[in-house]
Amino acid sequence: MDTCNICRFSMMQSSDLVCHQFILETTDRQKVAIVTTLHILGIVTNGQGIFYINKKAYELKKGDVFIACKDEEFRVEPLEALEYSYVTFNGRRSDELLERMGIFDNNRIFCGLDDDLTDFWTTCLSKSDKGNLDLFCESVLLYTLAHIDSAPSNAKSDVVTKIIAYTNDHYTDQYLSLAGMAIELGYDAKYLSHQFMKVRGVTFTAYLRTLRIKHAVYLFEQGMFSIKTVAMLSGFGDALYFSKVFKQETGLTPSEYISSVGKRHHE
């Protein structure tokens, strides 16, 4: 980064929603492509540029919001003196939020949002320091995602988006099924199954299983060590089946994972 850039780090740790960095980039040079190990949410605060991601190019102007998911290669190039800010984040809830925005369906840039959004980012960055950085990072993240979610251009009618939104609200219900969801949403179950597989590349059952295990991991991380209770609160009616699925998803049994959490807490 250029010497005039600002980069602030947060050391707060949680498996729910973690904001790591709040960065201001001010540059007139071409940026090399990078692969991020975290999700990135950014906003152009001045100038113009081009955002390259997933073999696509998007023009950027002041007020435009862009997103890169973890493990994606992207770069931002200036067309003129370009200034943009971004936060890096991860955690179980971060994936749920991006699902809700339809980000994983290849939406990566959002235009025409509230004109005051850039001012909010600038104010938060100027007021942030080591003691409150996590609060300001989370504030700009949630505030911006709320604007995206309420924007008229957001594809709310997409059937897969409806499936994901419904699932995120009900995944802890052990009786949740695509058949029951189809009745609630007014679709044919086979149609929902086909569309979900077509867009997401995984079955709904696999998606639901992964979502539930992420929630179980979060509960273990928060100090809830009863396997039976965590299984129930994560949507599994059978603790033995939960343990089997947990091992498949994480590589560890619930007991082994609990042990690893305990060791970290005592370090």
PDB file of C-alpha atoms in Angstrom:
ATOM      1  CA  MET A   1       0.000   0.000   0.000  1.00  0.00           C
ATOM      2  CA  ASP A   2       1.073   3.627  -0.479  1.00  0.00           C
ATOM      3  CA  THR A   3       2.413   5.503   2.510  1.00  0.00           C
ATOM      4  CA  CYS A   4      -0.685   7.727   2.601  1.00  0.00           C
ATOM      5  CA  ASN A   5      -2.957   4.749   2.991  1.00  0.00           C
ATOM      6  CA  ILE A   6      -4.566   3.832   6.293  1.00  0.00           C
ATOM      7  CA  CYS A   7      -4.639   0.263   7.599  1.00  0.00           C
ATOM      8  CA  ARG A   8      -6.091  -0.583  10.986  1.00  0.00           C
ATOM      9  CA  PHE A   9      -6.300  -4.046  12.522  1.00  0.00           C
ATOM     10  CA  SER A  10      -8.615  -5.612  15.082  1.00  0.00           C
ATOM     11  CA  MET A  11      -7.492  -8.418  17.386  1.00  0.00           C
ATOM     12  CA  MET A  12     -11.004  -9.350  18.525  1.00  0.00           C
ATOM     13  CA  GLN A  13     -11.680 -13.074  18.151  1.00  0.00           C
ATOM     14  CA  SER A  14     -15.032 -14.818  17.668  1.00  0.00           C
ATOM     15  CA  SER A  15     -16.403 -17.464  15.336  1.00  0.00           C
ATOM     16  CA  ASP A  16     -19.660 -15.571  14.772  1.00  0.00           C
ATOM     17  CA  LEU A  17     -18.727 -12.362  12.911  1.00  0.00           C
ATOM     18  CA  VAL A  18     -15.119 -11.178  12.922  1.00  0.00           C
ATOM     19  CA  CYS A  19     -13.959  -7.902  11.351  1.00  0.00           C
ATOM     20  CA  HIS A  20     -10.184  -7.860  10.988  1.00  0.00           C
ATOM     21  CA  GLN A  21      -9.099  -4.747   9.094  1.00  0.00           C
ATOM     22  CA  PHE A  22     -10.377  -1.296   8.145  1.00  0.00           C
ATOM     23  CA  ILE A  23      -8.318   0.024   5.239  1.00  0.00           C
ATOM     24  CA  LEU A  24      -8.223   3.195   3.142  1.00  0.00           C
ATOM     25  CA  GLU A  25      -6.474   2.854  -0.224  1.00  0.00           C
ATOM     26  CA  THR A  26      -5.406   6.045  -1.983  1.00  0.00           C
ATOM     27  CA  THR A  27      -3.517   5.321  -5.169  1.00  0.00           C
ATOM     28  CA  ASP A  28      -3.097   6.204  -8.821  1.00  0.00           C
ATOM     29  CA  ARG A  29      -1.148   3.037  -9.601  1.00  0.00           C
ATOM     30  CA  GLN A  30      -2.337  -0.258 -11.032  1.00  0.00           C
ATOM     31  CA  LYS A  31      -2.823  -2.930  -8.404  1.00  0.00           C
ATOM     32  CA  VAL A  32      -1.693  -6.524  -8.804  1.00  0.00           C
ATOM     33  CA  ALA A  33      -4.250  -9.298  -8.405  1.00  0.00           C
ATOM     34  CA  ILE A  34      -4.486 -10.791  -4.918  1.00  0.00           C
ATOM     35  CA  VAL A  35      -6.276 -13.760  -3.407  1.00  0.00           C
ATOM     36  CA  THR A  36      -7.876 -12.937  -0.092  1.00  0.00           C
ATOM     37  CA  THR A  37      -8.295 -15.459   2.720  1.00  0.00           C
ATOM     38  CA  LEU A  38     -11.154 -13.321   4.115  1.00  0.00           C
ATOM     39  CA  HIS A  39     -14.288 -11.720   2.736  1.00  0.00           C
ATOM     40  CA  ILE A  40     -13.852  -8.104   1.614  1.00  0.00           C
ATOM     41  CA  LEU A  41     -16.485  -5.362   1.465  1.00  0.00           C
ATOM     42  CA  GLY A  42     -15.358  -2.077  -0.056  1.00  0.00           C
ATOM     43  CA  ILE A  43     -16.704   1.277  -1.186  1.00  0.00           C
ATOM     44  CA  VAL A  44     -15.310   3.881  -3.582  1.00  0.00           C
ATOM     45  CA  THR A  45     -15.015   7.194  -1.741  1.00  0.00           C
ATOM     46  CA  ASN A  46     -13.517   9.185  -4.624  1.00  0.00           C
ATOM     47  CA  GLY A  47     -12.435   8.813  -8.247  1.00  0.00           C
ATOM     48  CA  GLN A  48     -13.065   6.015 -10.710  1.00  0.00           C
ATOM     49  CA  GLY A  49     -11.635   2.577 -11.352  1.00  0.00           C
ATOM     50  CA  ILE A  50     -12.239  -0.974 -12.511  1.00  0.00           C
ATOM     51  CA  PHE A  51     -12.907  -3.972 -10.284  1.00  0.00           C
ATOM     52  CA  TYR A  52     -11.774  -7.308 -11.761  1.00  0.00           C
ATOM     53  CA  ILE A  53     -13.108 -10.545 -10.275  1.00  0.00           C
ATOM     54  CA  ASN A  54     -14.140 -13.987 -11.572  1.00  0.00           C
ATOM     55  CA  LYS A  55     -12.995 -13.042 -15.104  1.00  0.00           C
ATOM     56  CA  LYS A  56     -15.386 -10.086 -15.132  1.00  0.00           C
ATOM     57  CA  ALA A  57     -14.693  -6.351 -15.069  1.00  0.00           C
ATOM     58  CA  TYR A  58     -16.900  -3.788 -13.354  1.00  0.00           C
ATOM     59  CA  GLU A  59     -16.575  -0.009 -13.584  1.00  0.00           C
ATOM     60  CA  LEU A  60     -16.355   1.701 -10.218  1.00  0.00           C
ATOM     61  CA  LYS A  61     -17.343   5.239  -9.304  1.00  0.00           C
ATOM     62  CA  LYS A  62     -17.898   7.116  -6.064  1.00  0.00           C
ATOM     63  CA  GLY A  63     -20.488   5.406  -3.884  1.00  0.00           C
ATOM     64  CA  ASP A  64     -20.229   1.987  -5.566  1.00  0.00           C
ATOM     65  CA  VAL A  65     -19.871  -0.990  -3.235  1.00  0.00           C
ATOM     66  CA  PHE A  66     -17.881  -4.078  -4.219  1.00  0.00           C
ATOM     67  CA  ILE A  67     -17.429  -7.478  -2.599  1.00  0.00           C
ATOM     68  CA  ALA A  68     -14.850 -10.253  -2.902  1.00  0.00           C
ATOM     69  CA  CYS A  69     -15.365 -13.551  -1.104  1.00  0.00           C
ATOM     70  CA  LYS A  70     -12.562 -15.473   0.541  1.00  0.00           C
ATOM     71  CA  ASP A  71     -10.240 -17.400  -1.785  1.00  0.00           C
ATOM     72  CA  GLU A  72     -11.279 -15.282  -4.790  1.00  0.00           C
ATOM     73  CA  GLU A  73      -8.694 -13.497  -6.935  1.00  0.00           C
ATOM     74  CA  PHE A  74      -9.444  -9.841  -7.587  1.00  0.00           C
ATOM     75  CA  ARG A  75      -7.811  -6.517  -8.288  1.00  0.00           C
ATOM     76  CA  VAL A  76      -8.816  -2.864  -8.430  1.00  0.00           C
ATOM     77  CA  GLU A  77      -7.308  -0.588 -11.089  1.00  0.00           C
ATOM     78  CA  PRO A  78      -7.672   3.203 -11.150  1.00  0.00           C
ATOM     79  CA  LEU A  79      -8.989   5.077 -14.171  1.00  0.00           C
ATOM     80  CA  GLU A  80      -8.060   8.292 -12.396  1.00  0.00           C
ATOM     81  CA  ALA A  81      -6.906   9.068  -8.868  1.00  0.00           C
ATOM     82  CA  LEU A  82      -8.862   6.450  -6.953  1.00  0.00           C
ATOM     83  CA  GLU A  83      -9.730   6.272  -3.273  1.00  0.00           C
ATOM     84  CA  TYR A  84     -11.590   3.402  -1.684  1.00  0.00           C
ATOM     85  CA  SER A  85     -12.053   1.866   1.745  1.00  0.00           C
ATOM     86  CA  TYR A  86     -12.698  -1.735   2.674  1.00  0.00           C
ATOM     87  CA  VAL A  87     -13.133  -4.024   5.644  1.00  0.00           C
ATOM     88  CA  THR A  88     -12.089  -7.670   5.853  1.00  0.00           C
ATOM     89  CA  PHE A  89     -14.241 -10.127   7.745  1.00  0.00           C
ATOM     90  CA  ASN A  90     -15.185 -13.780   8.249  1.00  0.00           C
ATOM     91  CA  GLY A  91     -17.077 -16.047  10.655  1.00  0.00           C
ATOM     92  CA  ARG A  92     -20.267 -18.099  10.566  1.00  0.00           C
ATOM     93  CA  ARG A  93     -22.589 -15.114  10.418  1.00  0.00           C
ATOM     94  CA  SER A  94     -20.582 -13.507   7.621  1.00  0.00           C
ATOM     95  CA  ASP A  95     -21.428 -16.418   5.333  1.00  0.00           C
ATOM     96  CA  GLU A  96     -25.103 -16.148   6.277  1.00  0.00           C
ATOM     97  CA  LEU A  97     -25.112 -12.416   5.533  1.00  0.00           C
ATOM     98  CA  LEU A  98     -23.485 -12.876   2.133  1.00  0.00           C
ATOM     99  CA  GLU A  99     -25.955 -15.645   1.317  1.00  0.00           C
ATOM    100  CA  ARG A 100     -28.792 -13.286   2.182  1.00  0.00           C
ATOM    101  CA  MET A 101     -27.408 -10.618  -0.150  1.00  0.00           C
ATOM    102  CA  GLY A 102     -27.135 -13.151  -2.974  1.00  0.00           C
ATOM    103  CA  ILE A 103     -23.365 -12.637  -3.100  1.00  0.00           C
ATOM    104  CA  PHE A 104     -22.612 -16.300  -3.716  1.00  0.00           C
ATOM    105  CA  ASP A 105     -24.813 -16.108  -6.823  1.00  0.00           C
ATOM    106  CA  ASN A 106     -22.105 -13.890  -8.386  1.00  0.00           C
ATOM    107  CA  ASN A 107     -23.402 -10.456  -7.409  1.00  0.00           C
ATOM    108  CA  ARG A 108     -20.197  -8.541  -6.691  1.00  0.00           C
ATOM    109  CA  ILE A 109     -20.940  -4.854  -7.225  1.00  0.00           C
ATOM    110  CA  PHE A 110     -23.810  -2.646  -6.096  1.00  0.00           C
ATOM    111  CA  CYS A 111     -24.461   0.826  -7.483  1.00  0.00           C
ATOM    112  CA  GLY A 112     -26.880   3.623  -6.743  1.00  0.00           C
ATOM    113  CA  LEU A 113     -26.997   3.180  -2.973  1.00  0.00           C
ATOM    114  CA  ASP A 114     -27.514   5.973  -0.437  1.00  0.00           C
ATOM    115  CA  ASP A 115     -25.331   9.022  -1.177  1.00  0.00           C
ATOM    116  CA  ASP A 116     -24.555   9.362   2.529  1.00  0.00           C
ATOM    117  CA  LEU A 117     -22.934   5.910   2.634  1.00  0.00           C
ATOM    118  CA  THR A 118     -19.466   7.163   1.658  1.00  0.00           C
ATOM    119  CA  ASP A 119     -19.627   9.864   4.348  1.00  0.00           C
ATOM    120  CA  PHE A 120     -20.527   7.214   6.920  1.00  0.00           C
ATOM    121  CA  TRP A 121     -17.494   5.105   5.961  1.00  0.00           C
ATOM    122  CA  THR A 122     -15.178   8.118   6.074  1.00  0.00           C
ATOM    123  CA  THR A 123     -16.461   9.182   9.489  1.00  0.00           C
ATOM    124  CA  CYS A 124     -16.131   5.682  10.936  1.00  0.00           C
ATOM    125  CA  LEU A 125     -12.567   5.301   9.670  1.00  0.00           C
ATOM    126  CA  SER A 126     -11.517   8.686  11.071  1.00  0.00           C
ATOM    127  CA  LYS A 127     -12.955   7.867  14.511  1.00  0.00           C
ATOM    128  CA  SER A 128     -11.681   4.280  14.751  1.00  0.00           C
ATOM    129  CA  ASP A 129      -8.694   3.250  16.823  1.00  0.00           C
ATOM    130  CA  LYS A 130      -7.358   0.066  18.423  1.00  0.00           C
ATOM    131  CA  GLY A 131      -9.936   0.129  21.199  1.00  0.00           C
ATOM    132  CA  ASN A 132     -13.072   0.497  19.089  1.00  0.00           C
ATOM    133  CA  LEU A 133     -12.037  -0.770  15.660  1.00  0.00           C
ATOM    134  CA  ASP A 134     -14.150  -3.916  15.851  1.00  0.00           C
ATOM    135  CA  LEU A 135     -17.258  -1.821  16.550  1.00  0.00           C
ATOM    136  CA  PHE A 136     -16.678   0.569  13.657  1.00  0.00           C
ATOM    137  CA  CYS A 137     -15.800  -2.259  11.268  1.00  0.00           C
ATOM    138  CA  GLU A 138     -18.972  -4.119  12.148  1.00  0.00           C
ATOM    139  CA  SER A 139     -20.980  -0.899  11.906  1.00  0.00           C
ATOM    140  CA  VAL A 140     -19.928  -0.108   8.328  1.00  0.00           C
ATOM    141  CA  LEU A 141     -20.313  -3.752   7.345  1.00  0.00           C
ATOM    142  CA  LEU A 142     -23.855  -4.194   8.651  1.00  0.00           C
ATOM    143  CA  TYR A 143     -24.959  -0.681   7.645  1.00  0.00           C
ATOM    144  CA  THR A 144     -23.761  -1.239   4.073  1.00  0.00           C
ATOM    145  CA  LEU A 145     -25.276  -4.701   3.785  1.00  0.00           C
ATOM    146  CA  ALA A 146     -28.571  -3.284   5.058  1.00  0.00           C
ATOM    147  CA  HIS A 147     -28.496  -0.751   2.214  1.00  0.00           C
ATOM    148  CA  ILE A 148     -27.795  -3.505  -0.302  1.00  0.00           C
ATOM    149  CA  ASP A 149     -30.607  -5.621   1.095  1.00  0.00           C
ATOM    150  CA  SER A 150     -33.114  -2.758   0.801  1.00  0.00           C
ATOM    151  CA  ALA A 151     -32.019  -1.572  -2.652  1.00  0.00           C
ATOM    152  CA  PRO A 152     -34.783  -1.891  -5.301  1.00  0.00           C
ATOM    153  CA  SER A 153     -32.341  -3.503  -7.732  1.00  0.00           C
ATOM    154  CA  ASN A 154     -31.653  -6.429  -5.420  1.00  0.00           C
ATOM    155  CA  ALA A 155     -33.034  -9.625  -6.982  1.00  0.00           C
ATOM    156  CA  LYS A 156     -35.466 -10.523  -4.213  1.00  0.00           C
ATOM    157  CA  SER A 157     -37.619 -12.682  -6.468  1.00  0.00           C
ATOM    158  CA  ASP A 158     -34.928 -15.217  -7.275  1.00  0.00           C
ATOM    159  CA  VAL A 159     -36.114 -18.623  -6.130  1.00  0.00           C
ATOM    160  CA  VAL A 160     -32.720 -19.723  -4.812  1.00  0.00           C
ATOM    161  CA  THR A 161     -32.470 -16.509  -2.797  1.00  0.00           C
ATOM    162  CA  LYS A 162     -35.860 -17.377  -1.287  1.00  0.00           C
ATOM    163  CA  ILE A 163     -34.669 -20.886  -0.415  1.00  0.00           C
ATOM    164  CA  ILE A 164     -31.537 -19.547   1.269  1.00  0.00           C
ATOM    165  CA  ALA A 165     -33.421 -16.859   3.192  1.00  0.00           C
ATOM    166  CA  TYR A 166     -36.001 -19.374   4.433  1.00  0.00           C
ATOM    167  CA  THR A 167     -33.302 -21.872   5.364  1.00  0.00           C
ATOM    168  CA  ASN A 168     -31.272 -19.281   7.285  1.00  0.00           C
ATOM    169  CA  ASP A 169     -34.377 -18.519   9.347  1.00  0.00           C
ATOM    170  CA  HIS A 170     -35.325 -22.153  10.050  1.00  0.00           C
ATOM    171  CA  TYR A 171     -32.202 -24.354   9.864  1.00  0.00           C
ATOM    172  CA  THR A 172     -32.279 -25.093  13.595  1.00  0.00           C
ATOM    173  CA  ASP A 173     -35.675 -26.782  13.127  1.00  0.00           C
ATOM    174  CA  GLN A 174     -34.940 -30.510  12.829  1.00  0.00           C
ATOM    175  CA  TYR A 175     -38.084 -30.973  10.737  1.00  0.00           C
ATOM    176  CA  LEU A 176     -37.049 -28.472   8.051  1.00  0.00           C
ATOM    177  CA  SER A 177     -37.285 -30.042   4.598  1.00  0.00           C
ATOM    178  CA  LEU A 178     -37.374 -28.885   1.010  1.00  0.00           C
ATOM    179  CA  ALA A 179     -40.810 -30.463   0.655  1.00  0.00           C
ATOM    180  CA  GLY A 180     -42.195 -28.424   3.543  1.00  0.00           C
ATOM    181  CA  MET A 181     -40.465 -25.312   2.265  1.00  0.00           C
ATOM    182  CA  ALA A 182     -42.008 -25.826  -1.176  1.00  0.00           C
ATOM    183  CA  ILE A 183     -45.480 -25.708   0.377  1.00  0.00           C
ATOM    184  CA  GLU A 184     -44.605 -22.533   2.315  1.00  0.00           C
ATOM    185  CA  LEU A 185     -43.119 -20.783  -0.724  1.00  0.00           C
ATOM    186  CA  GLY A 186     -45.673 -22.049  -3.236  1.00  0.00           C
ATOM    187  CA  TYR A 187     -43.345 -24.062  -5.473  1.00  0.00           C
ATOM    188  CA  ASP A 188     -42.948 -27.661  -6.549  1.00  0.00           C
ATOM    189  CA  ALA A 189     -40.328 -29.446  -4.419  1.00  0.00           C
ATOM    190  CA  LYS A 190     -38.583 -31.023  -7.429  1.00  0.00           C
ATOM    191  CA  TYR A 191     -38.352 -27.611  -9.086  1.00  0.00           C
ATOM    192  CA  LEU A 192     -36.747 -26.111  -5.976  1.00  0.00           C
ATOM    193  CA  SER A 193     -34.302 -28.995  -5.735  1.00  0.00           C
ATOM    194  CA  HIS A 194     -33.319 -28.664  -9.390  1.00  0.00           C
ATOM    195  CA  GLN A 195     -32.888 -24.882  -9.238  1.00  0.00           C
ATOM    196  CA  PHE A 196     -30.841 -25.026  -6.054  1.00  0.00           C
ATOM    197  CA  MET A 197     -28.482 -27.633  -7.484  1.00  0.00           C
ATOM    198  CA  LYS A 198     -28.198 -25.703 -10.742  1.00  0.00           C
ATOM    199  CA  VAL A 199     -27.255 -22.413  -9.077  1.00  0.00           C
ATOM    200  CA  ARG A 200     -25.285 -23.565  -6.032  1.00  0.00           C
ATOM    201  CA  GLY A 201     -23.684 -26.738  -7.370  1.00  0.00           C
ATOM    202  CA  VAL A 202     -24.601 -28.741  -4.251  1.00  0.00           C
ATOM    203  CA  THR A 203     -27.762 -30.461  -3.097  1.00  0.00           C
ATOM    204  CA  PHE A 204     -30.021 -28.681  -0.656  1.00  0.00           C
ATOM    205  CA  THR A 205     -29.423 -31.473   1.858  1.00  0.00           C
ATOM    206  CA  ALA A 206     -25.656 -30.919   1.720  1.00  0.00           C
ATOM    207  CA  TYR A 207     -26.097 -27.159   2.040  1.00  0.00           C
ATOM    208  CA  LEU A 208     -28.376 -27.527   5.065  1.00  0.00           C
ATOM    209  CA  ARG A 209     -26.026 -30.023   6.701  1.00  0.00           C
ATOM    210  CA  THR A 210     -23.048 -27.664   6.333  1.00  0.00           C
ATOM    211  CA  LEU A 211     -25.037 -24.711   7.675  1.00  0.00           C
ATOM    212  CA  ARG A 212     -26.067 -26.681  10.741  1.00  0.00           C
ATOM    213  CA  ILE A 213     -22.513 -27.838  11.435  1.00  0.00           C
ATOM    214  CA  LYS A 214     -21.266 -24.245  11.188  1.00  0.00           C
ATOM    215  CA  HIS A 215     -23.807 -23.332  13.843  1.00  0.00           C
ATOM    216  CA  ALA A 216     -22.686 -26.241  16.005  1.00  0.00           C
ATOM    217  CA  VAL A 217     -19.069 -25.090  15.711  1.00  0.00           C
ATOM    218  CA  TYR A 218     -20.151 -21.621  16.797  1.00  0.00           C
ATOM    219  CA  LEU A 219     -21.931 -23.020  19.868  1.00  0.00           C
ATOM    220  CA  PHE A 220     -18.882 -25.077  20.840  1.00  0.00           C
ATOM    221  CA  GLU A 221     -16.694 -21.983  20.410  1.00  0.00           C
ATOM    222  CA  GLN A 222     -18.995 -20.096  22.774  1.00  0.00           C
ATOM    223  CA  GLY A 223     -18.418 -22.689  25.504  1.00  0.00           C
ATOM    224  CA  MET A 224     -21.490 -24.890  25.100  1.00  0.00           C
ATOM    225  CA  PHE A 225     -19.956 -28.349  25.501  1.00  0.00           C
ATOM    226  CA  SER A 226     -22.985 -30.644  25.760  1.00  0.00           C
ATOM    227  CA  ILE A 227     -22.965 -32.593  22.505  1.00  0.00           C
ATOM    228  CA  LYS A 228     -26.603 -33.591  22.833  1.00  0.00           C
ATOM    229  CA  THR A 229     -27.697 -29.994  23.473  1.00  0.00           C
ATOM    230  CA  VAL A 230     -25.615 -28.590  20.621  1.00  0.00           C
ATOM    231  CA  ALA A 231     -26.986 -31.242  18.291  1.00  0.00           C
ATOM    232  CA  MET A 232     -30.546 -30.306  19.183  1.00  0.00           C
ATOM    233  CA  LEU A 233     -29.929 -26.547  18.905  1.00  0.00           C
ATOM    234  CA  SER A 234     -28.308 -27.075  15.505  1.00  0.00           C
ATOM    235  CA  GLY A 235     -31.268 -28.938  14.030  1.00  0.00           C
ATOM    236  CA  PHE A 236     -30.197 -32.544  14.613  1.00  0.00           C
ATOM    237  CA  GLY A 237     -32.672 -34.802  16.384  1.00  0.00           C
ATOM    238  CA  ASP A 238     -30.126 -37.613  16.796  1.00  0.00           C
ATOM    239  CA  ALA A 239     -26.853 -36.915  18.631  1.00  0.00           C
ATOM    240  CA  LEU A 240     -25.139 -39.960  17.098  1.00  0.00           C
ATOM    241  CA  TYR A 241     -26.010 -38.853  13.565  1.00  0.00           C
ATOM    242  CA  PHE A 242     -24.859 -35.345  14.471  1.00  0.00           C
ATOM    243  CA  SER A 243     -21.487 -36.709  15.609  1.00  0.00           C
ATOM    244  CA  LYS A 244     -21.092 -38.622  12.356  1.00  0.00           C
ATOM    245  CA  VAL A 245     -21.896 -35.586  10.213  1.00  0.00           C
ATOM    246  CA  PHE A 246     -19.710 -33.333  12.365  1.00  0.00           C
ATOM    247  CA  LYS A 247     -16.715 -35.617  11.764  1.00  0.00           C
ATOM    248  CA  GLN A 248     -17.420 -35.634   8.012  1.00  0.00           C
ATOM    249  CA  GLU A 249     -17.625 -31.846   7.841  1.00  0.00           C
ATOM    250  CA  THR A 250     -14.785 -30.855  10.191  1.00  0.00           C
ATOM    251  CA  GLY A 251     -12.473 -33.868  10.313  1.00  0.00           C
ATOM    252  CA  LEU A 252     -12.915 -34.055  14.091  1.00  0.00           C
ATOM    253  CA  THR A 253     -15.458 -35.690  16.355  1.00  0.00           C
ATOM    254  CA  PRO A 254     -17.449 -33.294  18.568  1.00  0.00           C
ATOM    255  CA  SER A 255     -15.424 -34.476  21.580  1.00  0.00           C
ATOM    256  CA  GLU A 256     -12.145 -33.804  19.785  1.00  0.00           C
ATOM    257  CA  TYR A 257     -13.342 -30.368  18.734  1.00  0.00           C
ATOM    258  CA  ILE A 258     -14.454 -29.528  22.281  1.00  0.00           C
ATOM    259  CA  SER A 259     -11.032 -30.584  23.536  1.00  0.00           C
ATOM    260  CA  SER A 260      -9.309 -28.299  21.009  1.00  0.00           C
ATOM    261  CA  VAL A 261     -11.521 -25.384  22.090  1.00  0.00           C
ATOM    262  CA  GLY A 262     -10.691 -26.016  25.739  1.00  0.00           C
ATOM    263  CA  LYS A 263      -6.961 -26.004  25.007  1.00  0.00           C
ATOM    264  CA  ARG A 264      -7.203 -22.704  23.136  1.00  0.00           C
ATOM    265  CA  HIS A 265      -9.130 -21.097  25.985  1.00  0.00           C
ATOM    266  CA  HIS A 266      -6.400 -22.066  28.446  1.00  0.00           C
ATOM    267  CA  GLU A 267      -3.489 -20.832  26.342  1.00  0.00           C
TER     268      GLU A 267
END
